[in-house]
Amino acid sequence: MMLSKLNSIYACFKNDDSIISYKQLASGHINDTFLIETKKNAFFILQQINKGVFKNVPGLINNKVLISSHLQNKNTHLTDDELKRRVLCFVKTLKGYNYHTDNAGNYWNMMIYIKDSVTYDTVKCLDVAYEGGKLMGDFLNLTSDFNTNSLIEVIPKFHSMSFRFNQYNKALCIASKERLAKASAYLGLVEELKDEMHIIEELKASGDIKIRVTHNDTKISNILFDCNKKGLCVIDTDTVMPGIVHYDFGDAIRTICNEAAEDEKDLNKVKFNINYYKAYVNGFLEKMKPELTSLEIKYLPLGAKTMVFIMGLRFLTDYLNNDIYYKTSYSEHNLDRSKNQFKLLESLSSQYKEMDILNSLS
C-alpha cells in the first residue's frame, strides 16, 4: 500500500499529524494491519478489517470499543499513560465514528500503539506462560459482569464443533484427489475423536456452563508483555463475543504449550509442554478461579484438547477447500499447520492425566 493512501485514511481520524513511515505487520492470518509513525513521533495501529471474513464489521468494531471502554472503567486507578499501556485505546474519526469506510467500502479502525512492548510466537520460559495465564484470566474476570447481550456474534458458530465438522464433510466432497491423498493420514483420526470433541459443545448447549465475554483468539501472540516479561495488555480483540471459558482457555494452551510455531514443519519439534501448562493454569486461576464453577474447572483440560483439535480440523478443512480462509505462503501451508496441531494433540493426549486442573496447582 502506498504511503499516500495510508495518509488519506489516517487523516480521517482525530489527529493533528501526518504519517512519515509505516510497516505492515504480518502476524495475523486475516486482517491488514499497519504500524505507523507520525511527524510528532506518535505511533498508531491502523487496521483494515477483512470484510470477506467478517460479515458485520461495524458490529465487530463496536464490540471492541465496548469492551475496551469497560476495561478502562475497571482500571480507573491507573494513570492515563499507564491505562493506554494496559488497555487498547481506539481513536475516533473526525465524524465521531469508531471506524472509517474508504471509497472501496473497506473498513478501517485505529488505536494507540503500545510502545516498548514484546510479543511471543512461542513460549520459551515459565514466566511468560504464567504471566500469559494471569493476564488472560484478568481479562475474563474484569469482563465477567459485562452484559453479553450488548455484543454481536462476530463469527456465528465460531467454535461450534458440529458446524466445523459440517464444513469438513463438505470439503471432503469437493477436495481434489491430490489434496485428499496428501491429507489421508489424518482423516481417520478426525473420525475417531468425533464424539469426544463434541462434549464441550453439548455442555454449552445444556446451559450448564455460563455464557460470558470471551476473546476467542487467545494465542500467546495476542498478549503484550513488557521488557521484563510481565503481562501488559490483551490485544487483537476482533473476535470478542459471547462464549464459554473453555474456548479461551483451550486456545491459549494450544499456543502456549506448543514448543514450536503452529506452522513448524519439523514435527519432532512439536511437543506439549506440561510445565508451561501448569504455569499458565496457576496464573489463570489466580485471577479467574472465583468466577468459575466446579464444573467449568473440571472440563478445562478437555477444553484445551478440544481447541487443539478444532484448529487442526479448521486448517485441514481449509486445505481441502484450496485455502479460501487463512492466508498462506505456499501450497501446503494449511496442511502443515494441520499436521502440526494433530501432532500437538498426540503429545497432549499422552500427558492428559497430568492436566487435571486441581492437581496442577502449585
mmCIF file of C-alpha atoms in Angstrom:
data_model
loop_
_atom_site.group_PDB
_atom_site.id
_atom_site.type_symbol
_atom_site.label_atom_id
_atom_site.label_comp_id
_atom_site.label_asym_id
_atom_site.label_seq_id
_atom_site.Cartn_x
_atom_site.Cartn_y
_atom_site.Cartn_z
ATOM 1 C CA MET A 1 0.000 0.000 0.000
ATOM 2 C CA MET A 2 1.213 3.478 -0.847
ATOM 3 C CA LEU A 3 2.054 5.935 1.928
ATOM 4 C CA SER A 4 -0.277 8.500 0.344
ATOM 5 C CA LYS A 5 -3.185 6.052 0.647
ATOM 6 C CA LEU A 6 -2.480 5.409 4.324
ATOM 7 C CA ASN A 7 -2.101 9.117 4.948
ATOM 8 C CA SER A 8 -5.521 9.820 3.442
ATOM 9 C CA ILE A 9 -7.110 7.180 5.675
ATOM 10 C CA TYR A 10 -5.210 8.321 8.759
ATOM 11 C CA ALA A 11 -6.346 11.906 8.118
ATOM 12 C CA CYS A 12 -9.950 10.797 8.639
ATOM 13 C CA PHE A 13 -9.233 10.056 12.295
ATOM 14 C CA LYS A 14 -8.917 12.682 15.034
ATOM 15 C CA ASN A 15 -5.308 13.882 14.955
ATOM 16 C CA ASP A 16 -3.161 16.888 14.084
ATOM 17 C CA ASP A 17 -0.315 14.985 12.494
ATOM 18 C CA SER A 18 0.688 13.072 9.356
ATOM 19 C CA ILE A 19 2.461 9.808 8.658
ATOM 20 C CA ILE A 20 6.173 9.770 7.897
ATOM 21 C CA SER A 21 6.670 5.982 7.783
ATOM 22 C CA TYR A 22 4.835 2.704 8.168
ATOM 23 C CA LYS A 23 5.353 -1.032 8.117
ATOM 24 C CA GLN A 24 2.871 -3.824 7.632
ATOM 25 C CA LEU A 25 2.556 -6.273 10.495
ATOM 26 C CA ALA A 26 2.275 -9.835 9.263
ATOM 27 C CA SER A 27 1.474 -11.736 12.459
ATOM 28 C CA GLY A 28 -2.255 -12.246 11.763
ATOM 29 C CA HIS A 29 -3.949 -14.536 9.252
ATOM 30 C CA ILE A 30 -6.934 -12.336 8.466
ATOM 31 C CA ASN A 31 -6.634 -8.517 8.525
ATOM 32 C CA ASP A 32 -4.200 -5.993 7.044
ATOM 33 C CA THR A 33 -2.506 -4.175 9.911
ATOM 34 C CA PHE A 34 -0.037 -1.290 9.762
ATOM 35 C CA LEU A 35 2.198 0.288 12.379
ATOM 36 C CA ILE A 36 2.519 3.952 11.521
ATOM 37 C CA GLU A 37 4.839 6.666 12.795
ATOM 38 C CA THR A 38 3.886 10.331 12.617
ATOM 39 C CA LYS A 39 5.906 13.516 12.310
ATOM 40 C CA LYS A 40 5.359 14.227 16.011
ATOM 41 C CA ASN A 41 6.804 10.826 16.913
ATOM 42 C CA ALA A 42 3.439 9.306 17.786
ATOM 43 C CA PHE A 43 2.682 5.693 16.879
ATOM 44 C CA PHE A 44 -0.639 4.126 15.938
ATOM 45 C CA ILE A 45 -2.021 0.845 14.683
ATOM 46 C CA LEU A 46 -4.144 1.365 11.561
ATOM 47 C CA GLN A 47 -6.097 -1.721 10.582
ATOM 48 C CA GLN A 48 -8.251 -2.727 7.649
ATOM 49 C CA ILE A 49 -10.740 -5.343 8.810
ATOM 50 C CA ASN A 50 -11.316 -8.194 6.353
ATOM 51 C CA LYS A 51 -14.939 -7.723 5.290
ATOM 52 C CA GLY A 52 -14.808 -11.006 3.400
ATOM 53 C CA VAL A 53 -14.268 -12.914 6.634
ATOM 54 C CA PHE A 54 -16.233 -10.675 8.989
ATOM 55 C CA LYS A 55 -19.758 -10.029 7.711
ATOM 56 C CA ASN A 56 -20.670 -7.280 10.215
ATOM 57 C CA VAL A 57 -17.573 -5.138 10.556
ATOM 58 C CA PRO A 58 -19.312 -2.172 12.247
ATOM 59 C CA GLY A 59 -20.654 -4.573 14.877
ATOM 60 C CA LEU A 60 -17.223 -6.134 15.298
ATOM 61 C CA ILE A 61 -15.588 -2.753 15.888
ATOM 62 C CA ASN A 62 -18.381 -1.774 18.262
ATOM 63 C CA ASN A 63 -17.665 -4.952 20.277
ATOM 64 C CA LYS A 64 -14.008 -3.999 20.556
ATOM 65 C CA VAL A 65 -14.716 -0.448 21.640
ATOM 66 C CA LEU A 66 -17.365 -1.501 24.186
ATOM 67 C CA ILE A 67 -15.020 -3.982 25.846
ATOM 68 C CA SER A 68 -12.113 -1.532 25.874
ATOM 69 C CA SER A 69 -14.352 1.097 27.471
ATOM 70 C CA HIS A 70 -15.463 -1.432 30.080
ATOM 71 C CA LEU A 71 -11.866 -2.337 30.902
ATOM 72 C CA GLN A 72 -10.916 1.333 31.112
ATOM 73 C CA ASN A 73 -13.716 1.906 33.614
ATOM 74 C CA LYS A 74 -12.443 -1.044 35.658
ATOM 75 C CA ASN A 75 -8.921 0.434 35.774
ATOM 76 C CA THR A 76 -9.575 3.997 36.887
ATOM 77 C CA HIS A 77 -6.829 3.628 39.500
ATOM 78 C CA LEU A 78 -4.247 3.735 36.700
ATOM 79 C CA THR A 79 -2.732 6.935 35.334
ATOM 80 C CA ASP A 80 -3.719 7.938 31.806
ATOM 81 C CA ASP A 81 -0.346 6.871 30.399
ATOM 82 C CA GLU A 82 -0.455 3.529 32.211
ATOM 83 C CA LEU A 83 -4.046 2.910 31.127
ATOM 84 C CA LYS A 84 -3.001 3.322 27.489
ATOM 85 C CA ARG A 85 -0.462 0.544 28.034
ATOM 86 C CA ARG A 86 -2.885 -1.790 29.804
ATOM 87 C CA VAL A 87 -5.995 -1.448 27.642
ATOM 88 C CA LEU A 88 -6.475 -0.998 23.900
ATOM 89 C CA CYS A 89 -7.448 2.623 23.232
ATOM 90 C CA PHE A 90 -9.311 3.360 19.997
ATOM 91 C CA VAL A 91 -9.231 6.669 18.110
ATOM 92 C CA LYS A 92 -12.491 8.048 16.707
ATOM 93 C CA THR A 93 -12.874 9.534 13.256
ATOM 94 C CA LEU A 94 -13.369 13.240 12.647
ATOM 95 C CA LYS A 95 -17.079 12.480 12.359
ATOM 96 C CA GLY A 96 -17.114 10.787 15.747
ATOM 97 C CA TYR A 97 -17.354 7.212 14.488
ATOM 98 C CA ASN A 98 -15.307 4.220 15.628
ATOM 99 C CA TYR A 99 -14.305 3.360 12.068
ATOM 100 C CA HIS A 100 -13.708 4.890 8.637
ATOM 101 C CA THR A 101 -15.057 3.480 5.389
ATOM 102 C CA ASP A 102 -12.896 4.176 2.334
ATOM 103 C CA ASN A 103 -14.071 4.601 -1.280
ATOM 104 C CA ALA A 104 -13.772 0.876 -1.914
ATOM 105 C CA GLY A 105 -16.033 0.076 1.028
ATOM 106 C CA ASN A 106 -13.228 -1.173 3.261
ATOM 107 C CA TYR A 107 -13.488 -0.608 6.999
ATOM 108 C CA TRP A 108 -10.606 0.880 8.993
ATOM 109 C CA ASN A 109 -10.096 1.384 12.692
ATOM 110 C CA MET A 110 -7.207 2.942 14.564
ATOM 111 C CA MET A 111 -5.776 2.522 18.033
ATOM 112 C CA ILE A 112 -2.866 3.848 20.022
ATOM 113 C CA TYR A 113 0.252 1.723 19.654
ATOM 114 C CA ILE A 114 1.647 0.319 22.895
ATOM 115 C CA LYS A 115 5.341 1.139 22.710
ATOM 116 C CA ASP A 116 8.135 -0.841 24.337
ATOM 117 C CA SER A 117 6.030 -3.984 24.286
ATOM 118 C CA VAL A 118 7.020 -7.508 23.332
ATOM 119 C CA THR A 119 5.094 -10.365 21.747
ATOM 120 C CA TYR A 120 5.987 -14.041 21.543
ATOM 121 C CA ASP A 121 5.013 -16.518 18.857
ATOM 122 C CA THR A 122 6.146 -19.358 21.084
ATOM 123 C CA VAL A 123 6.813 -19.644 24.812
ATOM 124 C CA LYS A 124 10.348 -20.305 25.973
ATOM 125 C CA CYS A 125 10.063 -19.878 29.747
ATOM 126 C CA LEU A 126 7.685 -20.480 32.644
ATOM 127 C CA ASP A 127 7.404 -16.772 33.456
ATOM 128 C CA VAL A 128 5.794 -15.979 30.091
ATOM 129 C CA ALA A 129 3.354 -18.879 30.467
ATOM 130 C CA TYR A 130 2.402 -17.778 33.985
ATOM 131 C CA GLU A 131 2.028 -14.099 33.045
ATOM 132 C CA GLY A 132 0.017 -15.029 29.973
ATOM 133 C CA GLY A 133 -2.406 -17.010 32.124
ATOM 134 C CA LYS A 134 -2.628 -14.234 34.678
ATOM 135 C CA LEU A 135 -3.370 -11.549 32.088
ATOM 136 C CA MET A 136 -5.964 -13.595 30.211
ATOM 137 C CA GLY A 137 -7.584 -14.598 33.488
ATOM 138 C CA ASP A 138 -7.738 -10.930 34.453
ATOM 139 C CA PHE A 139 -9.323 -10.029 31.088
ATOM 140 C CA LEU A 140 -12.059 -12.619 31.592
ATOM 141 C CA ASN A 141 -12.514 -11.697 35.247
ATOM 142 C CA LEU A 142 -12.882 -7.956 34.563
ATOM 143 C CA THR A 143 -15.420 -8.584 31.801
ATOM 144 C CA SER A 144 -17.396 -11.213 33.728
ATOM 145 C CA ASP A 145 -20.035 -8.624 34.699
ATOM 146 C CA PHE A 146 -20.427 -7.270 31.159
ATOM 147 C CA ASN A 147 -23.829 -7.832 29.567
ATOM 148 C CA THR A 148 -23.116 -10.137 26.635
ATOM 149 C CA ASN A 149 -26.419 -9.120 25.029
ATOM 150 C CA SER A 150 -24.635 -5.887 24.049
ATOM 151 C CA LEU A 151 -22.264 -7.809 21.785
ATOM 152 C CA ILE A 152 -22.868 -9.228 18.343
ATOM 153 C CA GLU A 153 -21.753 -12.731 17.443
ATOM 154 C CA VAL A 154 -18.847 -11.723 15.198
ATOM 155 C CA ILE A 155 -18.461 -15.128 13.582
ATOM 156 C CA PRO A 156 -21.560 -17.283 14.104
ATOM 157 C CA LYS A 157 -20.761 -20.831 15.274
ATOM 158 C CA PHE A 158 -17.071 -19.895 15.512
ATOM 159 C CA HIS A 159 -16.186 -22.698 17.947
ATOM 160 C CA SER A 160 -19.162 -24.923 17.172
ATOM 161 C CA MET A 161 -17.734 -28.399 16.700
ATOM 162 C CA SER A 162 -20.792 -29.652 14.816
ATOM 163 C CA PHE A 163 -20.527 -26.675 12.453
ATOM 164 C CA ARG A 164 -16.813 -27.298 11.871
ATOM 165 C CA PHE A 165 -17.480 -30.969 11.176
ATOM 166 C CA ASN A 166 -20.164 -29.964 8.688
ATOM 167 C CA GLN A 167 -17.658 -27.697 6.915
ATOM 168 C CA TYR A 168 -15.110 -30.505 6.969
ATOM 169 C CA ASN A 169 -17.540 -33.045 5.481
ATOM 170 C CA LYS A 170 -18.447 -30.640 2.683
ATOM 171 C CA ALA A 171 -14.748 -30.076 1.977
ATOM 172 C CA LEU A 172 -14.221 -33.825 1.701
ATOM 173 C CA CYS A 173 -16.797 -33.926 -1.064
ATOM 174 C CA ILE A 174 -15.169 -31.252 -3.208
ATOM 175 C CA ALA A 175 -11.460 -31.743 -2.430
ATOM 176 C CA SER A 176 -9.114 -32.716 -5.214
ATOM 177 C CA LYS A 177 -7.791 -36.285 -5.276
ATOM 178 C CA GLU A 178 -4.299 -34.896 -4.812
ATOM 179 C CA ARG A 179 -5.160 -32.984 -1.648
ATOM 180 C CA LEU A 180 -7.212 -35.867 -0.246
ATOM 181 C CA ALA A 181 -4.267 -38.188 -0.757
ATOM 182 C CA LYS A 182 -1.845 -35.845 0.995
ATOM 183 C CA ALA A 183 -4.238 -35.438 3.939
ATOM 184 C CA SER A 184 -5.317 -39.097 4.132
ATOM 185 C CA ALA A 185 -3.318 -39.922 7.263
ATOM 186 C CA TYR A 186 -5.488 -37.546 9.327
ATOM 187 C CA LEU A 187 -8.965 -38.391 8.049
ATOM 188 C CA GLY A 188 -9.282 -41.463 10.289
ATOM 189 C CA LEU A 189 -8.073 -39.559 13.354
ATOM 190 C CA VAL A 190 -10.739 -36.898 12.848
ATOM 191 C CA GLU A 191 -13.473 -39.523 12.765
ATOM 192 C CA GLU A 192 -12.059 -41.396 15.759
ATOM 193 C CA LEU A 193 -12.200 -38.330 18.023
ATOM 194 C CA LYS A 194 -15.549 -37.005 16.804
ATOM 195 C CA ASP A 195 -17.692 -37.946 19.821
ATOM 196 C CA GLU A 196 -15.246 -36.735 22.474
ATOM 197 C CA MET A 197 -14.741 -33.456 20.658
ATOM 198 C CA HIS A 198 -18.466 -32.626 20.933
ATOM 199 C CA ILE A 199 -18.650 -32.841 24.755
ATOM 200 C CA ILE A 200 -17.832 -29.164 25.404
ATOM 201 C CA GLU A 201 -20.409 -28.036 22.853
ATOM 202 C CA GLU A 202 -23.040 -30.259 24.489
ATOM 203 C CA LEU A 203 -22.285 -28.772 27.915
ATOM 204 C CA LYS A 204 -22.717 -25.296 26.487
ATOM 205 C CA ALA A 205 -25.998 -26.226 24.804
ATOM 206 C CA SER A 206 -27.339 -27.679 28.057
ATOM 207 C CA GLY A 207 -26.842 -24.353 29.842
ATOM 208 C CA ASP A 208 -24.604 -25.912 32.483
ATOM 209 C CA ILE A 209 -21.739 -23.579 31.528
ATOM 210 C CA LYS A 210 -22.087 -19.803 31.770
ATOM 211 C CA ILE A 211 -22.110 -17.662 28.634
ATOM 212 C CA ARG A 212 -19.640 -14.804 29.158
ATOM 213 C CA VAL A 213 -17.462 -12.348 27.267
ATOM 214 C CA THR A 214 -14.718 -14.321 25.560
ATOM 215 C CA HIS A 215 -11.774 -13.248 23.422
ATOM 216 C CA ASN A 216 -11.839 -16.263 21.083
ATOM 217 C CA ASP A 217 -8.284 -15.850 19.757
ATOM 218 C CA THR A 218 -6.114 -16.248 22.851
ATOM 219 C CA LYS A 219 -2.898 -17.376 21.205
ATOM 220 C CA ILE A 220 0.207 -16.153 23.013
ATOM 221 C CA SER A 221 0.994 -13.622 20.274
ATOM 222 C CA ASN A 222 -2.178 -11.745 21.246
ATOM 223 C CA ILE A 223 -0.737 -10.895 24.643
ATOM 224 C CA LEU A 224 1.669 -7.989 25.036
ATOM 225 C CA PHE A 225 4.497 -8.174 27.570
ATOM 226 C CA ASP A 226 6.921 -5.574 28.871
ATOM 227 C CA CYS A 227 10.682 -5.970 28.633
ATOM 228 C CA ASN A 228 10.669 -7.811 31.973
ATOM 229 C CA LYS A 229 8.238 -10.451 30.658
ATOM 230 C CA LYS A 230 5.361 -9.072 32.714
ATOM 231 C CA GLY A 231 1.933 -9.145 31.070
ATOM 232 C CA LEU A 232 0.736 -5.799 29.758
ATOM 233 C CA CYS A 233 -2.336 -5.991 27.561
ATOM 234 C CA VAL A 234 -4.619 -8.384 25.695
ATOM 235 C CA ILE A 235 -4.775 -7.346 22.038
ATOM 236 C CA ASP A 236 -6.449 -8.339 18.749
ATOM 237 C CA THR A 237 -9.998 -8.252 20.097
ATOM 238 C CA ASP A 238 -11.693 -8.641 16.702
ATOM 239 C CA THR A 239 -13.336 -11.888 17.818
ATOM 240 C CA VAL A 240 -14.581 -10.716 21.231
ATOM 241 C CA MET A 241 -18.142 -12.018 21.578
ATOM 242 C CA PRO A 242 -20.288 -14.231 23.825
ATOM 243 C CA GLY A 243 -18.779 -17.648 24.509
ATOM 244 C CA ILE A 244 -17.594 -20.012 27.220
ATOM 245 C CA VAL A 245 -14.368 -20.004 29.190
ATOM 246 C CA HIS A 246 -13.156 -23.299 27.720
ATOM 247 C CA TYR A 247 -12.679 -21.723 24.302
ATOM 248 C CA ASP A 248 -10.322 -19.033 25.603
ATOM 249 C CA PHE A 249 -8.506 -21.335 27.998
ATOM 250 C CA GLY A 250 -8.090 -24.037 25.390
ATOM 251 C CA ASP A 251 -6.843 -21.793 22.595
ATOM 252 C CA ALA A 252 -4.309 -20.191 24.916
ATOM 253 C CA ILE A 253 -2.999 -23.609 25.958
ATOM 254 C CA ARG A 254 -2.817 -24.590 22.298
ATOM 255 C CA THR A 255 -0.145 -21.972 21.578
ATOM 256 C CA ILE A 256 1.492 -21.520 24.958
ATOM 257 C CA CYS A 257 2.237 -25.207 25.433
ATOM 258 C CA ASN A 258 3.366 -25.934 21.863
ATOM 259 C CA GLU A 259 7.159 -25.833 21.849
ATOM 260 C CA ALA A 260 7.084 -24.947 18.149
ATOM 261 C CA ALA A 261 5.288 -22.381 15.984
ATOM 262 C CA GLU A 262 1.910 -23.539 14.655
ATOM 263 C CA ASP A 263 3.255 -23.919 11.113
ATOM 264 C CA GLU A 264 6.517 -25.671 12.059
ATOM 265 C CA LYS A 265 7.061 -28.422 9.502
ATOM 266 C CA ASP A 266 9.519 -30.469 11.575
ATOM 267 C CA LEU A 267 7.035 -32.397 13.700
ATOM 268 C CA ASN A 268 9.790 -33.633 16.005
ATOM 269 C CA LYS A 269 9.853 -30.103 17.410
ATOM 270 C CA VAL A 270 6.126 -30.120 18.160
ATOM 271 C CA LYS A 271 5.664 -31.126 21.803
ATOM 272 C CA PHE A 272 3.132 -30.312 24.514
ATOM 273 C CA ASN A 273 4.996 -28.734 27.430
ATOM 274 C CA ILE A 274 3.200 -29.800 30.615
ATOM 275 C CA ASN A 275 5.264 -27.394 32.736
ATOM 276 C CA TYR A 276 4.088 -24.426 30.668
ATOM 277 C CA TYR A 277 0.563 -25.741 31.088
ATOM 278 C CA LYS A 278 0.868 -25.796 34.866
ATOM 279 C CA ALA A 279 2.394 -22.317 34.905
ATOM 280 C CA TYR A 280 -0.428 -20.937 32.769
ATOM 281 C CA VAL A 281 -3.033 -22.620 34.971
ATOM 282 C CA ASN A 282 -1.517 -21.050 38.078
ATOM 283 C CA GLY A 283 -1.672 -17.567 36.572
ATOM 284 C CA PHE A 284 -5.103 -18.067 35.022
ATOM 285 C CA LEU A 285 -6.811 -19.366 38.163
ATOM 286 C CA GLU A 286 -5.105 -16.753 40.320
ATOM 287 C CA LYS A 287 -7.352 -14.223 38.610
ATOM 288 C CA MET A 288 -10.254 -16.314 37.373
ATOM 289 C CA LYS A 289 -10.927 -19.113 39.889
ATOM 290 C CA PRO A 290 -13.530 -17.156 41.956
ATOM 291 C CA GLU A 291 -15.585 -16.709 38.771
ATOM 292 C CA LEU A 292 -15.600 -20.382 37.806
ATOM 293 C CA THR A 293 -17.884 -23.210 38.875
ATOM 294 C CA SER A 294 -16.513 -26.635 39.789
ATOM 295 C CA LEU A 295 -17.977 -27.972 36.536
ATOM 296 C CA GLU A 296 -16.178 -25.334 34.482
ATOM 297 C CA ILE A 297 -12.895 -26.162 36.215
ATOM 298 C CA LYS A 298 -13.412 -29.888 35.702
ATOM 299 C CA TYR A 299 -13.679 -29.536 31.942
ATOM 300 C CA LEU A 300 -10.858 -27.034 31.350
ATOM 301 C CA PRO A 301 -8.396 -29.787 30.319
ATOM 302 C CA LEU A 302 -10.902 -31.092 27.768
ATOM 303 C CA GLY A 303 -11.299 -27.501 26.586
ATOM 304 C CA ALA A 304 -7.582 -27.488 25.789
ATOM 305 C CA LYS A 305 -7.771 -30.789 23.945
ATOM 306 C CA THR A 306 -10.851 -29.630 22.043
ATOM 307 C CA MET A 307 -9.314 -26.360 20.895
ATOM 308 C CA VAL A 308 -6.164 -28.048 19.602
ATOM 309 C CA PHE A 309 -8.345 -30.471 17.669
ATOM 310 C CA ILE A 310 -10.674 -27.826 16.260
ATOM 311 C CA MET A 311 -7.759 -25.787 14.912
ATOM 312 C CA GLY A 312 -6.264 -28.880 13.320
ATOM 313 C CA LEU A 313 -9.667 -29.584 11.776
ATOM 314 C CA ARG A 314 -10.079 -25.997 10.533
ATOM 315 C CA PHE A 315 -6.614 -25.924 8.935
ATOM 316 C CA LEU A 316 -7.311 -29.316 7.348
ATOM 317 C CA THR A 317 -10.699 -28.161 6.053
ATOM 318 C CA ASP A 318 -9.213 -25.022 4.544
ATOM 319 C CA TYR A 319 -6.516 -27.096 2.858
ATOM 320 C CA LEU A 320 -9.173 -29.376 1.352
ATOM 321 C CA ASN A 321 -11.060 -26.245 0.237
ATOM 322 C CA ASN A 322 -7.991 -24.930 -1.632
ATOM 323 C CA ASP A 323 -7.073 -22.337 1.035
ATOM 324 C CA ILE A 324 -10.024 -19.974 0.903
ATOM 325 C CA TYR A 325 -9.911 -18.703 4.505
ATOM 326 C CA TYR A 326 -6.429 -18.449 6.001
ATOM 327 C CA LYS A 327 -3.582 -16.570 4.380
ATOM 328 C CA THR A 328 -0.967 -18.993 3.120
ATOM 329 C CA SER A 329 2.636 -18.618 1.978
ATOM 330 C CA TYR A 330 2.870 -21.815 -0.065
ATOM 331 C CA SER A 331 0.567 -24.530 -1.431
ATOM 332 C CA GLU A 332 0.726 -26.899 1.564
ATOM 333 C CA HIS A 333 0.869 -24.267 4.303
ATOM 334 C CA ASN A 334 -2.537 -25.190 5.747
ATOM 335 C CA LEU A 335 -1.745 -28.892 5.590
ATOM 336 C CA ASP A 336 1.463 -28.294 7.524
ATOM 337 C CA ARG A 337 -0.467 -26.266 10.096
ATOM 338 C CA SER A 338 -2.942 -29.124 10.414
ATOM 339 C CA LYS A 339 -0.218 -31.750 10.825
ATOM 340 C CA ASN A 340 1.347 -29.551 13.485
ATOM 341 C CA GLN A 341 -1.887 -29.339 15.506
ATOM 342 C CA PHE A 342 -2.581 -33.052 15.311
ATOM 343 C CA LYS A 343 0.958 -33.814 16.478
ATOM 344 C CA LEU A 344 0.410 -31.409 19.378
ATOM 345 C CA LEU A 345 -2.853 -33.203 20.149
ATOM 346 C CA GLU A 346 -1.000 -36.520 20.266
ATOM 347 C CA SER A 347 1.586 -35.114 22.675
ATOM 348 C CA LEU A 348 -1.117 -33.500 24.838
ATOM 349 C CA SER A 349 -3.131 -36.718 24.989
ATOM 350 C CA SER A 350 -0.119 -38.668 26.234
ATOM 351 C CA GLN A 351 0.034 -36.308 29.252
ATOM 352 C CA TYR A 352 -3.694 -35.826 29.741
ATOM 353 C CA LYS A 353 -3.823 -37.344 33.237
ATOM 354 C CA GLU A 354 -1.290 -34.743 34.427
ATOM 355 C CA MET A 355 -3.511 -31.944 33.160
ATOM 356 C CA ASP A 356 -6.078 -32.247 35.957
ATOM 357 C CA ILE A 357 -6.548 -28.625 36.969
ATOM 358 C CA LEU A 358 -6.662 -29.043 40.742
ATOM 359 C CA ASN A 359 -3.592 -31.290 40.768
ATOM 360 C CA SER A 360 -1.767 -28.744 38.591
ATOM 361 C CA LEU A 361 -1.895 -26.022 41.234
ATOM 362 C CA SER A 362 1.437 -25.357 42.881
#
